[in-house]
Amino acid sequence: QSALTQPPSASGSPGQSVTISCTGTSSDVADSDYVSWYQQHPGKAPKLMIYEVSKRPSGVPDRFSGSKSGNTASLTVSGLQAEDEADYYCCSCAGSNTLKVFGTGTKVTV
Amino acid sequence: QVQLQQWGAGLLKPSETLSLTCAVYRGPFSGYYWSWIRQPPGEGLEWIGEINHSRSTNYNPSLKSRVIISVDTSKNQFSLKLTSVTAADTAVYYCARVSGSTGQPNYMDVWGKGTTVTVSS
């Protein structure tokens, strides 16, 4: 199971929007309703931001949204704030939902 | 608020066995899967595997031959063993709770703080 493909970096000015793509295959992203996104600040554990493609956990700002089309999932951060600067990872279930595969990660700079 | 506390040896020699344990506090143990994820220095996240209270496991195929994940339901703990380690296994290892709103565990919503494991001769 190969890692999902994300752009290495993305950037935007405060208040702008940034969208991160997460490209998989017919065996993972395209075949699963279970895509999640994680934010990781340096030296910290990852934090769940989006689950099951587009659902937001309690406490996550509605500036964060997720979607999926075919074998590509996307995370959009609207109204960028300085604290959004972090690494972001997608994750998809695969293998009939018995496996999980992470994306390569995207560093977002604000 | 559920908390995960993890511990284990931080420095290993090549060919030794990595052993880590994660304890679950202030929350139920059954009804979830419990997972291990690692992150080599400067690299991305890699899913290692997961287990539930009934000892049902799923493993990353690339690590399956060297990994054992076990559970001690009497202590609300789960553990990771990785055999025959090499320098490539040097990483921060995280434990995490796996949840799912539809009954299928699919996202990691609670994470431990991570344990740094270094493999060096």
Tab-separated table of C-alpha atoms in Angstrom:
chain	number	residue	atom	x	y	z
A	1	GLN	CA	0.000	0.000	0.000
A	2	SER	CA	1.742	3.195	-1.173
A	3	ALA	CA	1.417	6.525	0.594
A	4	LEU	CA	-1.249	8.900	-0.722
A	5	THR	CA	0.185	11.819	-2.705
A	6	GLN	CA	0.010	15.349	-1.307
A	7	PRO	CA	1.814	18.499	-2.496
A	8	PRO	CA	4.874	19.134	-0.321
A	9	SER	CA	3.875	22.703	0.425
A	10	ALA	CA	1.078	25.250	0.191
A	11	SER	CA	0.861	28.837	1.300
A	12	GLY	CA	-1.464	31.778	1.655
A	13	SER	CA	-1.742	35.154	3.306
A	14	PRO	CA	-3.846	35.714	6.420
A	15	GLY	CA	-7.522	35.718	5.486
A	16	GLN	CA	-6.972	33.838	2.244
A	17	SER	CA	-7.880	30.227	1.517
A	18	VAL	CA	-5.674	27.246	0.758
A	19	THR	CA	-6.694	23.843	-0.569
A	20	ILE	CA	-4.592	20.699	-0.135
A	21	SER	CA	-5.118	17.688	-2.370
A	22	CYS	CA	-4.685	14.046	-1.424
A	23	THR	CA	-4.515	11.660	-4.353
A	24	GLY	CA	-4.874	7.922	-3.994
A	25	THR	CA	-6.024	5.018	-6.089
A	26	SER	CA	-9.070	2.866	-6.742
A	27	SER	CA	-7.949	0.744	-3.774
A	28	ASP	CA	-8.062	3.464	-1.151
A	29	VAL	CA	-9.474	7.010	-1.536
A	30	ALA	CA	-11.783	6.188	-4.440
A	31	ASP	CA	-13.023	3.050	-2.692
A	32	SER	CA	-13.568	4.530	0.767
A	33	ASP	CA	-15.890	6.943	2.534
A	34	TYR	CA	-13.290	7.086	5.275
A	35	VAL	CA	-10.823	9.891	4.623
A	36	SER	CA	-9.522	11.911	7.554
A	37	TRP	CA	-7.192	14.894	7.908
A	38	TYR	CA	-4.682	15.683	10.651
A	39	GLN	CA	-2.857	18.867	11.632
A	40	GLN	CA	0.575	18.582	13.199
A	41	HIS	CA	2.574	21.414	14.717
A	42	PRO	CA	6.327	20.904	15.196
A	43	GLY	CA	7.131	18.539	18.040
A	44	LYS	CA	3.470	17.804	18.718
A	45	ALA	CA	1.166	14.858	18.146
A	46	PRO	CA	-1.205	15.048	15.182
A	47	LYS	CA	-4.690	16.458	15.760
A	48	LEU	CA	-7.825	15.256	13.974
A	49	MET	CA	-9.339	18.048	11.852
A	50	ILE	CA	-11.729	16.257	9.469
A	51	TYR	CA	-13.124	12.723	9.521
A	52	GLU	CA	-15.231	10.631	7.146
A	53	VAL	CA	-14.396	12.985	4.246
A	54	SER	CA	-16.205	16.109	5.427
A	55	LYS	CA	-17.184	15.898	9.100
A	56	ARG	CA	-15.636	18.237	11.643
A	57	PRO	CA	-14.913	17.164	15.236
A	58	SER	CA	-16.231	19.329	18.011
A	59	GLY	CA	-13.904	22.254	18.600
A	60	VAL	CA	-12.452	22.411	15.104
A	61	PRO	CA	-13.250	25.763	13.456
A	62	ASP	CA	-15.641	25.726	10.522
A	63	ARG	CA	-12.855	27.329	8.489
A	64	PHE	CA	-11.724	23.751	7.894
A	65	SER	CA	-13.673	21.717	5.365
A	66	GLY	CA	-13.173	18.477	3.474
A	67	SER	CA	-14.414	16.931	0.262
A	68	LYS	CA	-13.704	14.065	-2.108
A	69	SER	CA	-14.067	13.400	-5.806
A	70	GLY	CA	-13.015	10.104	-7.290
A	71	ASN	CA	-9.542	9.194	-6.079
A	72	THR	CA	-8.720	12.696	-4.752
A	73	ALA	CA	-9.696	14.126	-1.381
A	74	SER	CA	-9.220	17.784	-0.472
A	75	LEU	CA	-8.870	19.888	2.641
A	76	THR	CA	-9.683	23.595	2.417
A	77	VAL	CA	-8.680	26.087	5.069
A	78	SER	CA	-10.546	29.357	4.672
A	79	GLY	CA	-9.713	32.616	6.382
A	80	LEU	CA	-6.139	31.520	7.081
A	81	GLN	CA	-4.767	32.401	10.479
A	82	ALA	CA	-1.222	32.318	11.761
A	83	GLU	CA	-1.974	29.295	13.962
A	84	ASP	CA	-2.973	27.282	10.869
A	85	GLU	CA	0.683	27.098	9.880
A	86	ALA	CA	1.484	23.409	10.325
A	87	ASP	CA	1.892	20.099	8.529
A	88	TYR	CA	-1.275	18.438	7.298
A	89	TYR	CA	-1.747	14.739	6.572
A	90	CYS	CA	-4.605	12.912	4.933
A	91	CYS	CA	-5.425	9.306	5.768
A	92	SER	CA	-7.649	6.814	4.006
A	93	CYS	CA	-8.923	3.380	4.799
A	94	ALA	CA	-8.000	0.691	2.285
A	95	GLY	CA	-8.186	-3.039	1.823
A	96	SER	CA	-11.915	-3.254	2.557
A	97	ASN	CA	-11.374	-0.849	5.456
A	98	THR	CA	-8.946	-3.161	7.267
A	99	LEU	CA	-5.901	-1.015	6.509
A	100	LYS	CA	-5.025	2.657	6.796
A	101	VAL	CA	-2.669	4.683	4.625
A	102	PHE	CA	-1.421	8.207	5.254
A	103	GLY	CA	-0.587	10.898	2.760
A	104	THR	CA	2.919	12.249	2.244
A	105	GLY	CA	2.113	15.440	4.118
A	106	THR	CA	1.806	19.124	3.187
A	107	LYS	CA	3.494	21.995	4.963
A	108	VAL	CA	1.170	25.001	5.060
A	109	THR	CA	2.809	28.403	5.445
A	110	VAL	CA	0.791	31.454	6.381
B	1	GLN	CA	-11.471	13.530	28.656
B	2	VAL	CA	-9.809	10.344	27.415
B	3	GLN	CA	-6.037	10.378	27.733
B	4	LEU	CA	-3.394	8.041	26.356
B	5	GLN	CA	-0.113	7.645	28.191
B	6	GLN	CA	2.672	5.737	26.470
B	7	TRP	CA	6.075	4.502	27.493
B	8	GLY	CA	8.894	2.190	26.473
B	9	ALA	CA	12.601	1.904	25.799
B	10	GLY	CA	13.972	4.812	23.803
B	11	LEU	CA	17.341	3.441	22.691
B	12	LEU	CA	17.814	0.089	20.998
B	13	LYS	CA	20.607	-1.726	19.188
B	14	PRO	CA	20.093	-3.238	15.751
B	15	SER	CA	18.357	-6.651	15.852
B	16	GLU	CA	16.724	-5.951	19.233
B	17	THR	CA	12.970	-5.843	19.823
B	18	LEU	CA	11.129	-2.549	20.243
B	19	SER	CA	8.527	-2.681	22.998
B	20	LEU	CA	6.037	0.100	23.783
B	21	THR	CA	2.885	0.237	25.900
B	22	CYS	CA	-0.040	2.675	25.870
B	23	ALA	CA	-2.511	3.056	28.738
B	24	VAL	CA	-6.027	4.426	28.311
B	25	TYR	CA	-7.308	6.679	31.086
B	26	ARG	CA	-10.680	8.288	31.766
B	27	GLY	CA	-12.566	6.528	29.006
B	28	PRO	CA	-13.932	3.197	27.810
B	29	PHE	CA	-11.565	0.623	26.350
B	30	SER	CA	-14.054	-1.610	24.562
B	31	GLY	CA	-15.881	-0.369	21.499
B	32	TYR	CA	-12.797	1.093	19.859
B	33	TYR	CA	-9.742	0.013	17.963
B	34	TRP	CA	-6.357	1.102	19.317
B	35	SER	CA	-3.580	1.941	16.915
B	36	TRP	CA	0.150	2.536	16.594
B	37	ILE	CA	1.562	5.096	14.141
B	38	ARG	CA	5.172	6.150	13.660
B	39	GLN	CA	7.024	9.114	12.174
B	40	PRO	CA	10.713	8.931	11.208
B	41	PRO	CA	12.699	12.139	11.766
B	42	GLY	CA	11.677	14.769	9.227
B	43	GLU	CA	9.280	12.388	7.485
B	44	GLY	CA	5.582	11.644	7.334
B	45	LEU	CA	3.246	9.426	9.322
B	46	GLU	CA	3.134	5.658	8.837
B	47	TRP	CA	0.318	3.473	10.139
B	48	ILE	CA	1.670	0.364	11.875
B	49	GLY	CA	-1.464	-1.475	12.932
B	50	GLU	CA	-4.384	-1.686	15.341
B	51	ILE	CA	-6.220	-3.937	17.788
B	52	ASN	CA	-9.560	-4.003	19.579
B	53	HIS	CA	-10.548	-5.363	22.988
B	54	SER	CA	-11.426	-8.709	21.398
B	55	ARG	CA	-7.835	-8.969	20.136
B	56	SER	CA	-8.821	-8.574	16.510
B	57	THR	CA	-5.835	-7.030	14.691
B	58	ASN	CA	-5.007	-5.312	11.416
B	59	TYR	CA	-1.399	-4.697	10.365
B	60	ASN	CA	0.451	-2.683	7.747
B	61	PRO	CA	1.486	-5.336	5.199
B	62	SER	CA	4.989	-3.836	4.962
B	63	LEU	CA	5.604	-4.413	8.687
B	64	LYS	CA	3.355	-7.391	9.372
B	65	SER	CA	6.159	-9.953	9.579
B	66	ARG	CA	7.848	-8.059	12.430
B	67	VAL	CA	4.912	-6.560	14.356
B	68	ILE	CA	2.823	-7.859	17.212
B	69	ILE	CA	0.140	-5.679	18.786
B	70	SER	CA	-1.441	-7.040	21.941
B	71	VAL	CA	-3.961	-5.895	24.520
B	72	ASP	CA	-4.404	-6.239	28.276
B	73	THR	CA	-8.041	-5.471	28.933
B	74	SER	CA	-7.619	-5.826	32.704
B	75	LYS	CA	-5.323	-2.784	32.656
B	76	ASN	CA	-6.844	-0.897	29.698
B	77	GLN	CA	-3.493	-1.102	27.954
B	78	PHE	CA	-2.255	-2.108	24.550
B	79	SER	CA	1.279	-2.792	23.406
B	80	LEU	CA	3.527	-2.831	20.358
B	81	LYS	CA	6.410	-5.161	19.689
B	82	LEU	CA	8.590	-4.717	16.610
B	83	THR	CA	11.271	-7.329	16.149
B	84	SER	CA	14.679	-7.193	14.466
B	85	VAL	CA	14.866	-3.400	14.437
B	86	THR	CA	17.266	-1.463	12.229
B	87	ALA	CA	18.158	2.202	11.922
B	88	ALA	CA	15.182	2.560	9.571
B	89	ASP	CA	12.878	1.950	12.541
B	90	THR	CA	14.142	5.104	14.269
B	91	ALA	CA	11.048	7.256	14.714
B	92	VAL	CA	8.578	8.867	17.070
B	93	TYR	CA	5.947	6.243	17.850
B	94	TYR	CA	2.398	7.343	18.662
B	95	CYS	CA	-0.491	5.411	20.096
B	96	ALA	CA	-4.007	6.515	19.171
B	97	ARG	CA	-7.671	5.676	19.602
B	98	VAL	CA	-9.525	4.706	16.432
B	99	SER	CA	-13.175	5.767	16.245
B	100	GLY	CA	-15.957	5.668	13.699
B	101	SER	CA	-19.371	7.345	13.614
B	102	THR	CA	-20.839	4.646	11.373
B	103	GLY	CA	-19.566	1.664	13.349
B	104	GLN	CA	-16.477	1.260	11.159
B	105	PRO	CA	-13.375	2.472	13.064
B	106	ASN	CA	-11.616	4.747	10.632
B	107	TYR	CA	-10.134	7.879	12.194
B	108	MET	CA	-7.699	8.547	15.026
B	109	ASP	CA	-9.310	11.039	17.395
B	110	VAL	CA	-7.186	10.745	20.534
B	111	TRP	CA	-3.389	10.551	20.410
B	112	GLY	CA	-0.619	9.891	22.861
B	113	LYS	CA	2.255	12.372	23.092
B	114	GLY	CA	4.681	10.100	21.293
B	115	THR	CA	7.788	8.175	22.272
B	116	THR	CA	11.093	8.712	20.511
B	117	VAL	CA	12.824	5.455	19.659
B	118	THR	CA	16.373	5.492	18.328
B	119	VAL	CA	18.086	2.429	16.891
B	120	SER	CA	21.850	2.745	16.922
B	121	SER	CA	24.812	0.506	17.488
